[in-house]
Amino acid sequence: MSHTVIVTGGAGFIGSNLVRWILRWRDWHVVNLDALTYAGNLDNLRQVEQNPRYHFVHGRIEDARLVRQVIEQYAVGGIIHCAAESHVDRSILSAEPFIETNVRGTLVLLEAARACSIERFVHVSTDEVYGSLEPEDPPFTEESPLRPNSPYAASKAAADCLVRAFVHTYGVPAIITRCSNNYGPYQFPEKLIPLMIANALEEKPLPVYGDGQQVRDWIYVEDHCRGLIAAYEHGQVGEVYNFGGESERRNVDVVRAILRLLGKPESLIQHVADRPGHDRRYAIDCTKARQQLGWAPTVDFDQGLERTIAWYRNNQAWVNAVRSGEYRSYYRQQYGWRLSESSQGSSQEA
Ligand code: NAD
Ligand code: TYD
């Protein structure tokens, strides 16, 4: 019988790209366990929903009974844990759901992995657990101390610590991966790149936080997916692997590049109040993944950005659909605080 893996959060951005990747490149069965929060969308998986190796289970990872039932029913061999509350700005508005899903949910999955003797567990984490870098600092390595600054990053660091503890205490065969900022198709338009593309297409203001000089390292989502599978197949239990795109960019330069590629004016850029506690710079050293997993990023940032823009241009109905409903009220709340604190912003809704 072929191998079966659970992808938690498979209806989200990275999860849905990962599910498609696995079904295309491996002969495994994939069980997508997803609660379908505002960020989870089954439209992201239309291309594979008829595939007999794809299975969807609607539910929360904190539901211990459900998790065990799914593992038993599908004879699951491994778990790739993507499910999370993933947006820093939301965690600033309310940390509670981040603790519930990212910390308690991870604990429930680890307990189930232990009880059901799961063979492999990849915990999908983030470089944000390392905190912020100064311009002259070397990039984060796997040995960098955990110094999370946002409630989101703190919840992910707490989950990472639980994974480590379950490896050491109970021998759960888990691996932690920490990746830099992803971009690509199906990313919810609350994150920088899809938000800016979606707003620019509609000629709405592009809200740049503070001076826009913050630096992120950008990785195309498929490169991350390949890294997750490399860690799943070849990683050493108990190890941490960093993934990054080796493409550091200032936010304002990313936004300008999007406007240039779309032929829109820079006057759409609107500097708004800075994010509280905003991390200045992330950069990641992926030497370990290169040397030990034979992995390397392959998509150059300019090429990846063009591909991403083309996808959003061709999928504006998807953007409109995910921006409707609950998201709109959140968005108003979000822009409420941002614009009220802004010295430069207008009160126009983005
Ligand atoms: P996302 O917000 O797009 O998707 C999250 C998915 O998890 C959604 O489908 C949602 O419905 C599901 N989910 C949320 N709470 C759940 C719960 N309690 N039970 C079951 N399902 C639940 O997130 P993403 O950007 O795809 O990120 C995926 C993972 O990768 C996260 O763990 C995130 O921390 C990590 N990560 C993301 C990035 C990035 O740039 N997006 C970078 C590094 C690491
Ligand atoms: P984001 O995509 O939220 O990812 P993260 O905070 O996890 O790095 O933001 C990326 C960068 O873009 C970050 O420095 C915040 C900034 N940003 C803006 O300037 N304006 C925006 O509207 C958003 C969403 C982000």
mmCIF file of N, CA and C and ligand atoms in Angstrom, residues 86-89 126-128 152 181-182 187 190-196 206-210 212 214-216 218 251 255 272 274-275 278-280 282 331 334-335 338, ligand 2:
data_model
loop_
_atom_site.group_PDB
_atom_site.id
_atom_site.type_symbol
_atom_site.label_atom_id
_atom_site.label_comp_id
_atom_site.label_asym_id
_atom_site.label_seq_id
_atom_site.Cartn_x
_atom_site.Cartn_y
_atom_site.Cartn_z
ATOM 1 N N SER A 86 -1.494 32.642 10.804
ATOM 2 C CA SER A 86 -0.199 32.948 10.195
ATOM 3 C C SER A 86 0.099 34.430 9.993
ATOM 4 N N HIS A 87 -0.834 35.316 10.391
ATOM 5 C CA HIS A 87 -0.580 36.717 10.045
ATOM 6 C C HIS A 87 -0.214 37.565 11.261
ATOM 7 N N VAL A 88 0.961 38.160 11.213
ATOM 8 C CA VAL A 88 1.483 38.968 12.325
ATOM 9 C C VAL A 88 0.491 40.058 12.737
ATOM 10 N N ASP A 89 -0.093 40.763 11.761
ATOM 11 C CA ASP A 89 -0.997 41.874 12.107
ATOM 12 C C ASP A 89 -2.199 41.388 12.904
ATOM 13 N N THR A 126 8.944 29.070 11.099
ATOM 14 C CA THR A 126 9.267 30.329 10.417
ATOM 15 C C THR A 126 10.563 30.940 10.942
ATOM 16 N N ASP A 127 11.221 31.725 10.096
ATOM 17 C CA ASP A 127 12.428 32.442 10.548
ATOM 18 C C ASP A 127 12.082 33.520 11.575
ATOM 19 N N GLU A 128 10.782 33.853 11.695
ATOM 20 C CA GLU A 128 10.408 34.938 12.619
ATOM 21 C C GLU A 128 10.660 34.565 14.075
ATOM 22 N N TYR A 152 2.539 36.325 17.021
ATOM 23 C CA TYR A 152 2.617 35.215 16.052
ATOM 24 C C TYR A 152 3.931 34.460 16.227
ATOM 25 N N ASN A 181 9.970 34.500 4.183
ATOM 26 C CA ASN A 181 8.667 34.925 3.626
ATOM 27 C C ASN A 181 8.395 34.268 2.279
ATOM 28 N N ASN A 182 7.277 33.560 2.199
ATOM 29 C CA ASN A 182 6.855 32.907 0.950
ATOM 30 C C ASN A 182 6.010 33.855 0.121
ATOM 31 N N GLN A 187 -1.856 32.906 -2.252
ATOM 32 C CA GLN A 187 -1.565 33.516 -0.945
ATOM 33 C C GLN A 187 -2.661 34.515 -0.619
ATOM 34 N N GLU A 190 -3.766 39.373 2.422
ATOM 35 C CA GLU A 190 -3.525 40.178 3.619
ATOM 36 C C GLU A 190 -2.015 40.326 3.795
ATOM 37 N N LYS A 191 -1.241 39.444 3.126
ATOM 38 C CA LYS A 191 0.217 39.481 3.216
ATOM 39 C C LYS A 191 0.747 40.452 2.164
ATOM 40 N N LEU A 192 1.969 40.925 2.370
ATOM 41 C CA LEU A 192 2.457 42.059 1.571
ATOM 42 C C LEU A 192 2.272 41.894 0.058
ATOM 43 N N ILE A 193 2.846 40.844 -0.521
ATOM 44 C CA ILE A 193 2.878 40.775 -1.990
ATOM 45 C C ILE A 193 1.485 40.636 -2.605
ATOM 46 N N PRO A 194 0.650 39.682 -2.169
ATOM 47 C CA PRO A 194 -0.673 39.599 -2.799
ATOM 48 C C PRO A 194 -1.563 40.806 -2.504
ATOM 49 N N LEU A 195 -1.399 41.411 -1.322
ATOM 50 C CA LEU A 195 -2.203 42.608 -1.013
ATOM 51 C C LEU A 195 -1.856 43.742 -1.975
ATOM 52 N N MET A 196 -0.550 43.912 -2.195
ATOM 53 C CA MET A 196 -0.110 45.013 -3.066
ATOM 54 C C MET A 196 -0.530 44.751 -4.509
ATOM 55 N N LEU A 206 -1.694 51.570 -1.791
ATOM 56 C CA LEU A 206 -0.827 50.467 -1.339
ATOM 57 C C LEU A 206 -0.223 50.871 0.009
ATOM 58 N N PRO A 207 -0.727 50.306 1.116
ATOM 59 C CA PRO A 207 -0.285 50.766 2.445
ATOM 60 C C PRO A 207 1.077 50.199 2.840
ATOM 61 N N VAL A 208 2.090 51.052 2.816
ATOM 62 C CA VAL A 208 3.443 50.645 3.228
ATOM 63 C C VAL A 208 3.649 51.084 4.679
ATOM 64 N N TYR A 209 4.008 50.145 5.541
ATOM 65 C CA TYR A 209 4.152 50.473 6.962
ATOM 66 C C TYR A 209 5.423 51.286 7.212
ATOM 67 N N GLY A 210 5.261 52.403 7.910
ATOM 68 C CA GLY A 210 6.421 53.214 8.301
ATOM 69 C C GLY A 210 7.205 53.662 7.078
ATOM 70 N N GLY A 212 9.067 51.814 5.160
ATOM 71 C CA GLY A 212 9.160 50.804 4.088
ATOM 72 C C GLY A 212 10.572 50.264 3.881
ATOM 73 N N GLN A 214 12.075 48.160 5.820
ATOM 74 C CA GLN A 214 12.233 46.840 6.440
ATOM 75 C C GLN A 214 12.621 45.826 5.355
ATOM 76 N N VAL A 215 13.420 44.852 5.750
ATOM 77 C CA VAL A 215 13.925 43.880 4.777
ATOM 78 C C VAL A 215 13.380 42.489 5.097
ATOM 79 N N ARG A 216 12.918 41.816 4.060
ATOM 80 C CA ARG A 216 12.496 40.426 4.180
ATOM 81 C C ARG A 216 13.250 39.612 3.143
ATOM 82 N N TRP A 218 12.722 36.676 0.459
ATOM 83 C CA TRP A 218 11.542 36.132 -0.235
ATOM 84 C C TRP A 218 11.855 34.815 -0.927
ATOM 85 N N ASN A 251 10.973 46.382 1.667
ATOM 86 C CA ASN A 251 9.545 46.353 1.320
ATOM 87 C C ASN A 251 9.203 47.352 0.225
ATOM 88 N N VAL A 255 7.349 46.721 -3.417
ATOM 89 C CA VAL A 255 6.115 47.398 -3.837
ATOM 90 C C VAL A 255 6.341 48.155 -5.153
ATOM 91 N N VAL A 272 1.749 54.412 5.769
ATOM 92 C CA VAL A 272 0.792 54.424 6.886
ATOM 93 C C VAL A 272 1.562 54.148 8.184
ATOM 94 N N ASP A 274 3.374 52.641 11.288
ATOM 95 C CA ASP A 274 4.170 51.422 11.323
ATOM 96 C C ASP A 274 3.480 50.361 12.174
ATOM 97 N N ARG A 275 3.796 49.110 11.886
ATOM 98 C CA ARG A 275 3.303 47.988 12.703
ATOM 99 C C ARG A 275 3.979 48.071 14.074
ATOM 100 N N HIS A 278 7.559 46.269 14.894
ATOM 101 C CA HIS A 278 7.896 45.765 13.553
ATOM 102 C C HIS A 278 9.348 45.284 13.459
ATOM 103 N N ASP A 279 9.557 44.019 13.112
ATOM 104 C CA ASP A 279 10.915 43.500 12.908
ATOM 105 C C ASP A 279 11.545 44.183 11.702
ATOM 106 N N ARG A 280 12.795 44.597 11.863
ATOM 107 C CA ARG A 280 13.446 45.394 10.815
ATOM 108 C C ARG A 280 13.954 44.521 9.667
ATOM 109 N N TYR A 282 14.805 40.321 8.239
ATOM 110 C CA TYR A 282 14.999 38.866 8.311
ATOM 111 C C TYR A 282 15.923 38.458 7.163
ATOM 112 N N TYR A 331 -10.761 43.641 7.859
ATOM 113 C CA TYR A 331 -9.960 44.609 7.130
ATOM 114 C C TYR A 331 -10.258 46.036 7.584
ATOM 115 N N GLN A 334 -8.723 46.488 10.966
ATOM 116 C CA GLN A 334 -7.286 46.586 10.787
ATOM 117 C C GLN A 334 -6.892 47.984 10.334
ATOM 118 N N TYR A 335 -7.572 48.442 9.284
ATOM 119 C CA TYR A 335 -7.223 49.756 8.755
ATOM 120 C C TYR A 335 -7.675 50.858 9.683
ATOM 121 N N ARG A 338 -4.663 51.329 11.873
ATOM 122 C CA ARG A 338 -3.495 51.751 11.124
ATOM 123 C C ARG A 338 -3.628 53.205 10.672
HETATM 124 P P1 TYD B 2 3.766 40.230 5.847
HETATM 125 O O1 TYD B 2 3.463 39.788 4.450
HETATM 126 O O2 TYD B 2 2.631 40.502 6.775
HETATM 127 O O3 TYD B 2 4.769 39.151 6.439
HETATM 128 P P2 TYD B 2 5.645 39.189 7.810
HETATM 129 O O4 TYD B 2 5.137 40.258 8.690
HETATM 130 O O5 TYD B 2 5.360 37.824 8.360
HETATM 131 O O6 TYD B 2 7.062 39.395 7.383
HETATM 132 O O7 TYD B 2 4.638 41.547 5.759
HETATM 133 C C1 TYD B 2 5.864 41.578 5.052
HETATM 134 C C2 TYD B 2 6.472 42.931 5.280
HETATM 135 O O8 TYD B 2 5.635 43.917 4.641
HETATM 136 C C3 TYD B 2 6.529 43.351 6.731
HETATM 137 O O9 TYD B 2 7.728 44.096 6.955
HETATM 138 C C4 TYD B 2 5.317 44.222 6.930
HETATM 139 C C5 TYD B 2 5.159 44.893 5.581
HETATM 140 N N1 TYD B 2 3.779 45.219 5.185
HETATM 141 C C6 TYD B 2 3.463 46.512 4.760
HETATM 142 O O10 TYD B 2 4.337 47.410 4.703
HETATM 143 N N2 TYD B 2 2.182 46.787 4.409
HETATM 144 C C7 TYD B 2 1.198 45.830 4.453
HETATM 145 O O11 TYD B 2 0.012 46.144 4.141
HETATM 146 C C8 TYD B 2 1.539 44.518 4.869
HETATM 147 C C9 TYD B 2 0.487 43.448 4.942
HETATM 148 C C10 TYD B 2 2.853 44.259 5.219
#
